[in-house]
XYZ file of C-alpha atoms in Angstrom:
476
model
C 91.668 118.136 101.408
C 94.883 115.610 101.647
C 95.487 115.138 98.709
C 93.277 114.582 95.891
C 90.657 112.286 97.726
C 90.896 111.319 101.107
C 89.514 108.479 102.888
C 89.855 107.730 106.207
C 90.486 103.527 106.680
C 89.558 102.053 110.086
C 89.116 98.991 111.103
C 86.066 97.531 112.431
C 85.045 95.487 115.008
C 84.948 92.305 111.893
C 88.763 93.136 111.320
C 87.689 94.460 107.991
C 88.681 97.908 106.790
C 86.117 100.341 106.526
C 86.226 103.643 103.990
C 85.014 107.509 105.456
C 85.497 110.378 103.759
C 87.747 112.951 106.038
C 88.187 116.052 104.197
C 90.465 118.022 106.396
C 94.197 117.336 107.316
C 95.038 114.558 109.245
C 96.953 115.287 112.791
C 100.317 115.380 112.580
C 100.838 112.366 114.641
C 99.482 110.315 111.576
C 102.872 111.233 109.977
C 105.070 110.449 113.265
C 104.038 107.034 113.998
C 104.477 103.948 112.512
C 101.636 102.439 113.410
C 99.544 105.646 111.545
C 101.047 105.234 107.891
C 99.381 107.449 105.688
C 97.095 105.730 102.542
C 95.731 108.048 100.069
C 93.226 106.844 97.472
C 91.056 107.842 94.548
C 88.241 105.411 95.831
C 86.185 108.183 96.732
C 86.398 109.695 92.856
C 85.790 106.518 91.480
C 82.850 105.573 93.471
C 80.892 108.912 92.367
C 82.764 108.087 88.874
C 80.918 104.832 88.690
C 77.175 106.378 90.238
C 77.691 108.195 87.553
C 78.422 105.679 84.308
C 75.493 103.790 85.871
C 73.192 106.625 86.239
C 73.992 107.919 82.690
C 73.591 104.430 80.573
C 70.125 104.521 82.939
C 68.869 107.770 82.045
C 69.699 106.723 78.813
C 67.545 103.740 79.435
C 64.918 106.057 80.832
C 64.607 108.415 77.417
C 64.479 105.210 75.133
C 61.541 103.624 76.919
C 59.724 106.879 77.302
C 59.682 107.277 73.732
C 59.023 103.351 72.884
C 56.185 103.654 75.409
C 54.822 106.636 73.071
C 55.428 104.201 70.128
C 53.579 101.481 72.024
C 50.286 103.793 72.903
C 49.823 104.902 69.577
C 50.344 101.946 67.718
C 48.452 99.040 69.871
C 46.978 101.253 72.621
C 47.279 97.995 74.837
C 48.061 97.962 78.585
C 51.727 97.861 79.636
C 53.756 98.009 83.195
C 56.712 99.610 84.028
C 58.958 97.418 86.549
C 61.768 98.184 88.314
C 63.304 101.396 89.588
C 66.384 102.898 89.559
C 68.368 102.732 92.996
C 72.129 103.423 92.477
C 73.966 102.790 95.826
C 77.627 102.149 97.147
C 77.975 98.928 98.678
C 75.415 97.003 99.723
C 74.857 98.012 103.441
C 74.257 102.318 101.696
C 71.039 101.445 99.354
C 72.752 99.857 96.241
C 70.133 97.764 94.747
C 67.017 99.720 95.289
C 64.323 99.005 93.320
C 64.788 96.428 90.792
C 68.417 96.578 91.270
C 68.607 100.041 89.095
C 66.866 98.795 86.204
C 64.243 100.471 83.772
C 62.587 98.056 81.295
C 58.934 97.967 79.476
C 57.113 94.813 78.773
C 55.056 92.169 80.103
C 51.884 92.559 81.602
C 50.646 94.675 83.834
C 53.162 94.959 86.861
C 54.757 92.383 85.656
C 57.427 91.181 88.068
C 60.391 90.067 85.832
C 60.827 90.937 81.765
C 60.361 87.693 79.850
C 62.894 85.502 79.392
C 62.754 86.044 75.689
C 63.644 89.893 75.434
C 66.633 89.921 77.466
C 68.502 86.968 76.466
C 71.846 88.782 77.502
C 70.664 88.189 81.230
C 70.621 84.503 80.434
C 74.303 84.123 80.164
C 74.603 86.609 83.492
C 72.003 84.274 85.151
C 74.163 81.272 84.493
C 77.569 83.603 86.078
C 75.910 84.734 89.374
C 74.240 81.532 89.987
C 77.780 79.289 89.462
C 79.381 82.259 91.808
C 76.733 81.713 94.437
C 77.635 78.687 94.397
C 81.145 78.808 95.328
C 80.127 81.779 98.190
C 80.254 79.555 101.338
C 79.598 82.098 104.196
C 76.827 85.337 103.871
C 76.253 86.735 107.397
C 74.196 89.617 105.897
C 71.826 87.305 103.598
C 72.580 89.555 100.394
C 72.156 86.783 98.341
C 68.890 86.015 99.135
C 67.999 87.976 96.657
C 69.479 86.061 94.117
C 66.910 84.047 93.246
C 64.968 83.351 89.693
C 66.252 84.248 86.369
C 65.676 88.393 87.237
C 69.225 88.838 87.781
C 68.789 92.557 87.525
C 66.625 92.142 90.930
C 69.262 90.768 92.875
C 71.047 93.131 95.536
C 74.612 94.331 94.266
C 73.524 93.818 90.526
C 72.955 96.956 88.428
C 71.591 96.597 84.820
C 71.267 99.441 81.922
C 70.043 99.199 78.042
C 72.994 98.700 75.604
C 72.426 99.913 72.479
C 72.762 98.220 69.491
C 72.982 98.411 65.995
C 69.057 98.196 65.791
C 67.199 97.617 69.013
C 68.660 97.681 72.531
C 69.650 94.662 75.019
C 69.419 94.637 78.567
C 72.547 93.891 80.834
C 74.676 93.434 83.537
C 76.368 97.039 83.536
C 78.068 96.557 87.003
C 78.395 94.443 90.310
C 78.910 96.476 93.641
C 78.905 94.188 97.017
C 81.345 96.254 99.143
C 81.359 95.744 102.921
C 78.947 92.560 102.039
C 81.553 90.521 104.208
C 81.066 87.510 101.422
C 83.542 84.241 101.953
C 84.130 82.283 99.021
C 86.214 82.451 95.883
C 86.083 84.136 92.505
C 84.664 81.608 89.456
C 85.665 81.368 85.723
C 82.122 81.817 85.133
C 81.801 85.748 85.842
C 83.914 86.014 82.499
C 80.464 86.013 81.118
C 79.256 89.235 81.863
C 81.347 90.546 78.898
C 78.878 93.896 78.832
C 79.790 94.378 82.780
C 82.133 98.149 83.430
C 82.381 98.081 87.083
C 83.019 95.241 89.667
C 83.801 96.542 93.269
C 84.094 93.936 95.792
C 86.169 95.354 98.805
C 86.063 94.106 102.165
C 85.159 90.859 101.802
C 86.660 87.565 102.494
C 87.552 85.819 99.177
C 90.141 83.926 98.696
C 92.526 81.973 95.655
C 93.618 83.738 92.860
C 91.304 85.904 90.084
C 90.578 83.450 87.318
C 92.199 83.739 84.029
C 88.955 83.608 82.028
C 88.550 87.650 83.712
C 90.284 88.735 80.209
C 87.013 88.211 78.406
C 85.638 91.019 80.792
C 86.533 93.422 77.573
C 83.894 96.262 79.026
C 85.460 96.267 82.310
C 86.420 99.309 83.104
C 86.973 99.772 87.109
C 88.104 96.784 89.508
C 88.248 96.437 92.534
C 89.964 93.518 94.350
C 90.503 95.421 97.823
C 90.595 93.918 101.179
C 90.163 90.462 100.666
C 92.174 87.601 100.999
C 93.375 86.749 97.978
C 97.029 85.210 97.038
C 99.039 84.341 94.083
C 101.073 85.773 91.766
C 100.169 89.513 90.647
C 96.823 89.098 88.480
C 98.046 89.339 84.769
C 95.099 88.831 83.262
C 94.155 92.566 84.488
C 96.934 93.406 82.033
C 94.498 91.894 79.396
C 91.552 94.089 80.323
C 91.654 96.601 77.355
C 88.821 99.108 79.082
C 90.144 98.958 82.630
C 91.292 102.235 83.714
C 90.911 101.183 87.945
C 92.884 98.863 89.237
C 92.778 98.288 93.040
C 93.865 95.007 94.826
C 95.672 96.240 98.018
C 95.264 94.926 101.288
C 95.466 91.616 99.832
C 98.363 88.412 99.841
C 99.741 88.627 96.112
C 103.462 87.982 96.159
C 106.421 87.657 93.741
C 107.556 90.845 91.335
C 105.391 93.390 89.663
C 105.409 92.898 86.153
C 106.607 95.655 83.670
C 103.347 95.533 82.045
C 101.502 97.553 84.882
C 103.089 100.540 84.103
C 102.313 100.674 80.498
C 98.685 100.245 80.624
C 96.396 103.005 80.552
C 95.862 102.839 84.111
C 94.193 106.279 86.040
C 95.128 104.555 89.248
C 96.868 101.669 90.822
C 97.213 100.800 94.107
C 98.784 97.768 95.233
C 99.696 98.717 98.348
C 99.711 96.073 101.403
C 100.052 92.962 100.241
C 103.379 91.165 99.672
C 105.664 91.998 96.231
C 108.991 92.201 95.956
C 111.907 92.562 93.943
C 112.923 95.651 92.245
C 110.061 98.550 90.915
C 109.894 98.227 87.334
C 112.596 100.468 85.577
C 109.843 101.906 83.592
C 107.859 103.166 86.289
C 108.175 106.648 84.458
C 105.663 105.438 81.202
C 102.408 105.311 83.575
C 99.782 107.476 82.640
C 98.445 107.026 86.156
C 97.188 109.971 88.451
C 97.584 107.646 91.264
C 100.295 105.646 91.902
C 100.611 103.576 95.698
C 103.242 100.482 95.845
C 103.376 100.800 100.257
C 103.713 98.651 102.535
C 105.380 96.051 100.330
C 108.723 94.390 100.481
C 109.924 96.031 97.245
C 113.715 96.760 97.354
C 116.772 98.396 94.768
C 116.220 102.131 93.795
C 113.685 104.209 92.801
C 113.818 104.253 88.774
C 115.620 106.984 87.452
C 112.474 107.234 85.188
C 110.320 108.412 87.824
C 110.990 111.977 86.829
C 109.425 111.307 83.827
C 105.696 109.960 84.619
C 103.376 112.465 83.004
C 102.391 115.730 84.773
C 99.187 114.014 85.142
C 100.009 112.489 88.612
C 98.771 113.755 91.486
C 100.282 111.158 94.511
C 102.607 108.400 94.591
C 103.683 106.516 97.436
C 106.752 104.685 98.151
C 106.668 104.395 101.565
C 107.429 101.078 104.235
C 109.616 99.240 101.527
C 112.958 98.500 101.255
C 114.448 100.953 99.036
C 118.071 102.074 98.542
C 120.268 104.869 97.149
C 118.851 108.347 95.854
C 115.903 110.311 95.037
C 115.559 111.139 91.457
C 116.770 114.185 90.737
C 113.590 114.231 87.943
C 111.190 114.074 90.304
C 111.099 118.175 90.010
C 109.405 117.343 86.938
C 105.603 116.589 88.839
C 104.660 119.961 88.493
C 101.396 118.295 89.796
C 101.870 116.689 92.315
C 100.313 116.862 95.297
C 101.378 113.939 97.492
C 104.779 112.122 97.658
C 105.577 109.520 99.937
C 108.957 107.718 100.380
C 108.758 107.114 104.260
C 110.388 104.283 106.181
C 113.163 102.965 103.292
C 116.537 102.905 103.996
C 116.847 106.070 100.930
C 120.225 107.812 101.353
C 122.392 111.160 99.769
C 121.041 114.916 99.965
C 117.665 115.871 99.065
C 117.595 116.899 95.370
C 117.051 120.711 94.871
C 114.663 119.838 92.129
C 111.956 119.176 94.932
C 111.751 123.010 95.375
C 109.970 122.671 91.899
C 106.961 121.267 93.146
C 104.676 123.978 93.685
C 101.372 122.508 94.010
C 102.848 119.587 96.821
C 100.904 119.330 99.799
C 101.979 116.686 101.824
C 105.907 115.423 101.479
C 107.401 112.887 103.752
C 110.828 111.708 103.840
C 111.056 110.597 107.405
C 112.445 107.246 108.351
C 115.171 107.328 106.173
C 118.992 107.752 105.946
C 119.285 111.468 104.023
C 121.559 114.164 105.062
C 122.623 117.568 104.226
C 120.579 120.671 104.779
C 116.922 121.167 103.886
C 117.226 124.593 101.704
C 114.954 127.587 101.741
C 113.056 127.399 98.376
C 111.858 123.754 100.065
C 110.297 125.713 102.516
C 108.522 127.999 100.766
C 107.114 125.932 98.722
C 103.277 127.543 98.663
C 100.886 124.387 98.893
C 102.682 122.620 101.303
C 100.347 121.567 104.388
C 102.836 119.374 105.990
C 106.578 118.416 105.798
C 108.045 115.477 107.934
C 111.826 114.935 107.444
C 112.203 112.837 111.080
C 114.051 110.460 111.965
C 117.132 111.541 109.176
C 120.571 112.270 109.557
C 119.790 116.132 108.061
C 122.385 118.753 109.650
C 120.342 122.090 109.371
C 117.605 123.988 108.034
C 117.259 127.497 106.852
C 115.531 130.293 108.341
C 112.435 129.529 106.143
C 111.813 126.422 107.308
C 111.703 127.963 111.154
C 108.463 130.181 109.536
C 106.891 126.981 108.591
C 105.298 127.020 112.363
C 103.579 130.262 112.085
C 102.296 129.310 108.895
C 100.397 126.237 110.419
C 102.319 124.145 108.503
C 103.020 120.672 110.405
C 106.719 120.597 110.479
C 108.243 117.271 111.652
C 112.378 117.718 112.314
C 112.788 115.249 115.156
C 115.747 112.897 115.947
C 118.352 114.606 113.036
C 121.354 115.833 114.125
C 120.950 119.492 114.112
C 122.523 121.535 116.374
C 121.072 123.513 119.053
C 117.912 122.144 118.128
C 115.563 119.468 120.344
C 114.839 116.297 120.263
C 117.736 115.349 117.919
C 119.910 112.135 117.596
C 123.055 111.717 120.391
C 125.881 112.695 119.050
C 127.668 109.705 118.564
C 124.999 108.665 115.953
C 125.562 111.726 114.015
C 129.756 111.465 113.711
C 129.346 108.814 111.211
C 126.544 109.584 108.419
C 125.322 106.794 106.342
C 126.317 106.557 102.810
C 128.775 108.998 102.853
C 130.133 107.361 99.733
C 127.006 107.122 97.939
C 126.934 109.344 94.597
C 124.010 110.149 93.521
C 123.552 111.896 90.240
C 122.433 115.142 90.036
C 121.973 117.712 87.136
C 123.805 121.275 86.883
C 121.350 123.425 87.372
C 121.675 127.518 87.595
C 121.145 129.116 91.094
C 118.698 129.766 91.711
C 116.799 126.989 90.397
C 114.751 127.734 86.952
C 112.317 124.904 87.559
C 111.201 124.903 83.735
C 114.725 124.321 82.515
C 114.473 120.789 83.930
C 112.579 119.591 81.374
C 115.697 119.744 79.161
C 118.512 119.196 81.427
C 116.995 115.926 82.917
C 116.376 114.365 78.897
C 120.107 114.763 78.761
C 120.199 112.178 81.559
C 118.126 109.764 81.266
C 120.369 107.125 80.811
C 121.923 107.058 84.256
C 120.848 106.143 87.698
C 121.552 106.658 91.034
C 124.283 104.239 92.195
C 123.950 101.911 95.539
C 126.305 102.552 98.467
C 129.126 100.419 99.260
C 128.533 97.832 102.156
């Protein structure tokens, strides 16, 4: 697979990005053209993460009525109906909302269509949510809310309900909203703050618009959202920062501008991706305290360096992706400290110096791309041979030579990317002229002693000793 979870995003005839899972390598031309940038996401992992949560707090739901129905029988041996049925789906064009909307519940009479109003009087507050965001939905080319009618809420497509336990009985309630690819235009009201008992809310590829209301922070169960594809705009959403349960954080391919706020990176975020909209400004210097798997800032207009802490992020990540900024001066030399990562991105920046021998360290790296840059120097052996690695693109560089091992990297059916460099002898390389005069030649990046060759574990210690410094910016 590339990467951890791979999905394929195309764009469909609506101008709306659509998700497929492609678990092979992509070509090689995916790394070698602009137009073909490469987006990796956890979206598929979360998606199956969340059928899951659903699924369990309804089987849950399913063993507590079963034994109240027992209860029931013996005690009144009256007639009772079950309603509902349990239809866990992703998005609402792939069979979310069967049944009842994924609901289990006992009461009523018999085949009763709705509970009454009296034993769920959690819904009542949801009721009053979903009908003032209906409300401010002003286009619905696939009628999905004509469902949402009556005070059922847990009938209407998209809406998913489950039994929360409490202290001495259960409650029914909204456990999670999914209405991806519903193609819904409207905005996002103060009023879904409500659904305090809510853990997922996916809404990619749709059309909404403004900002994410402030009144979200109340959403204290919240444990996955998803923002994606949409047409939102403001500031970065703080009030995600307030979310205590929110582990998923996705709002990319939106309009958010200004800075990203320190904040982000110390939450207990599994993955972020903010990738395609419009921030700026420099990457937070403490980039390095995320707990995050996945980490994708692309296609942005952030500028400066890379944080010297990025060496430092746990050994929990798996990908991180720098790539189609505006980024200056040096790799970390830390970033040998991923021992797992698997995908690292820093394409089409302006990044300059040698490549740090540290990256030899990174033994379970599948895909690294440094093309579209300004690096020089020779790409060493141990870089080569490094044993997961599916495909290396170093293109469009200013690198001078490569070592026999990288020449195997063919015959390994390994995609190997070396055009327009300035290597000698070889094809498809810069003129001449281009190569006399290599940028930031007075750039000094720092870089840790290390013994030859390379003992990747010793890093851990060497690059504590230098935390404090950074790589410096070349002179105009």
């Amino acid at each position: 697979m590339y990467g951890k979870y791979h999905l394929k995003e195309n764009m469909n005839e609506m101008g709306h990005i659509e998700y497929q899972i492609n678990p092979t390598n992509p070509p090689l031309s995916v790394f070698n053209a602009a137009s073909n940038l490469i987006w990796t996401t956890l979206e598929a992992k979360h998606q199956i993460r969340s059928i899951l949560v659903l699924q369990l707090k309804m089987d849950k739901s399913w063993i507590l009525n079963f034994l109240l129905l027992i209860l029931h029988l013996r005690t009144t041996q009256a007639s009772f109906g079950v309603g509902g049925g349990v239809g866990v789906g992703v998005g609402v064009t792939n069979g979310g909302g069967g049944g009842s909307g994924g609901v289990f519940w006992v009461g009523g009479e018999v085949n009763s269509p709705e509970p009454p109003r009296s034993s769920v009087p959690k819904l009542d507050g949801a009721y009053t949510a979903l009908q003032a965001w209906k409300s401010a939905i002003t286009n619905d080319p696939l009628k999905i809310l004509d469902s949402w009618v009556g005070p059922n809420v847990c009938s209407y497509k998209g809406v998913f309900c489950s039994n929360l336990e409490m202290a001495s009985s259960t409650v029914l309630v909204v456990a999670g909203i999914d209405l991806n690819h519903a193609n819904l235009r409207g905005t996002l009201v103060k009023e879904l703050s409500l659904l305090t008992d809510m853990s997922l809310l996916h809404l990619n590829s749709n059309r909404f618009t403004g900002t994410v209301p402030d009144t979200f922070k109340d959403l204290t169960s919240l444990e996955e959202l998803d923002l994606s594809n949409n047409q939102l705009s403001g500031h970065f959403p703080s009030v995600t920062l307030y979310m205590p349960s929110l582990i998923y954080l996705d709002i990319r391919f939106n309009s958010f501008s200004g800075s990203l706020p320190q904040e982000l990176f110390n939450k207990n975020l599994d993955a972020i991706f903010v990738n395609n909209n419009q921030f700026e400004g420099e990457i937070p210097q403490n980039l390095g305290n995320s707990p995050a798997s996945v980490i994708n800032l692309a296609n942005n207009k952030l500028s400066g360096n890379i944080p010297a802490s990025f060496g430092f992020i746990g050994s929990k990540v798996k990908e991180i992706l720098f790539l189609n900024n505006q980024l200056t001066g040096c790799i970390p030399e830390g970033v040998g400290l991923f021992t797992e990562m698997q995908v690292l991105d820093v394409s089409f920046n302006s990044l300059m110096g040698h490549v740090p021998d540290t990256l030899s360290c990174l033994q379970n790296i599948e895909v690294l791309n440094l093309a579209h840059n300004k690096l020089s120097g020779e790409l060493s052996e141990v870089l080569c041979s490094l044993r997961s690695l599916a495909n290396l693109t170093v293109a469009y560089n200013f690198f001078s030579g490569f070592s026999q091992q990288c020449s195997k990297l063919f015959f390994r059916n390994i995609g190997f990317d070396f055009s327009l460099n300035c290597i000698p002898g070889r094809d498809m390389q810069r003129p001449q002229p281009e190569c006399s005069v290599i940028p930031g030649g007075s750039l000094s990046c720092i870089r840790i002693p290390t013994p030859k060759p390379l003992v990747c574990g010793s890093l851990v210690v060497s690059t504590t000793n230098n935390t404090d410094h950074s790589s410096s910016s070349p002179s105009p």
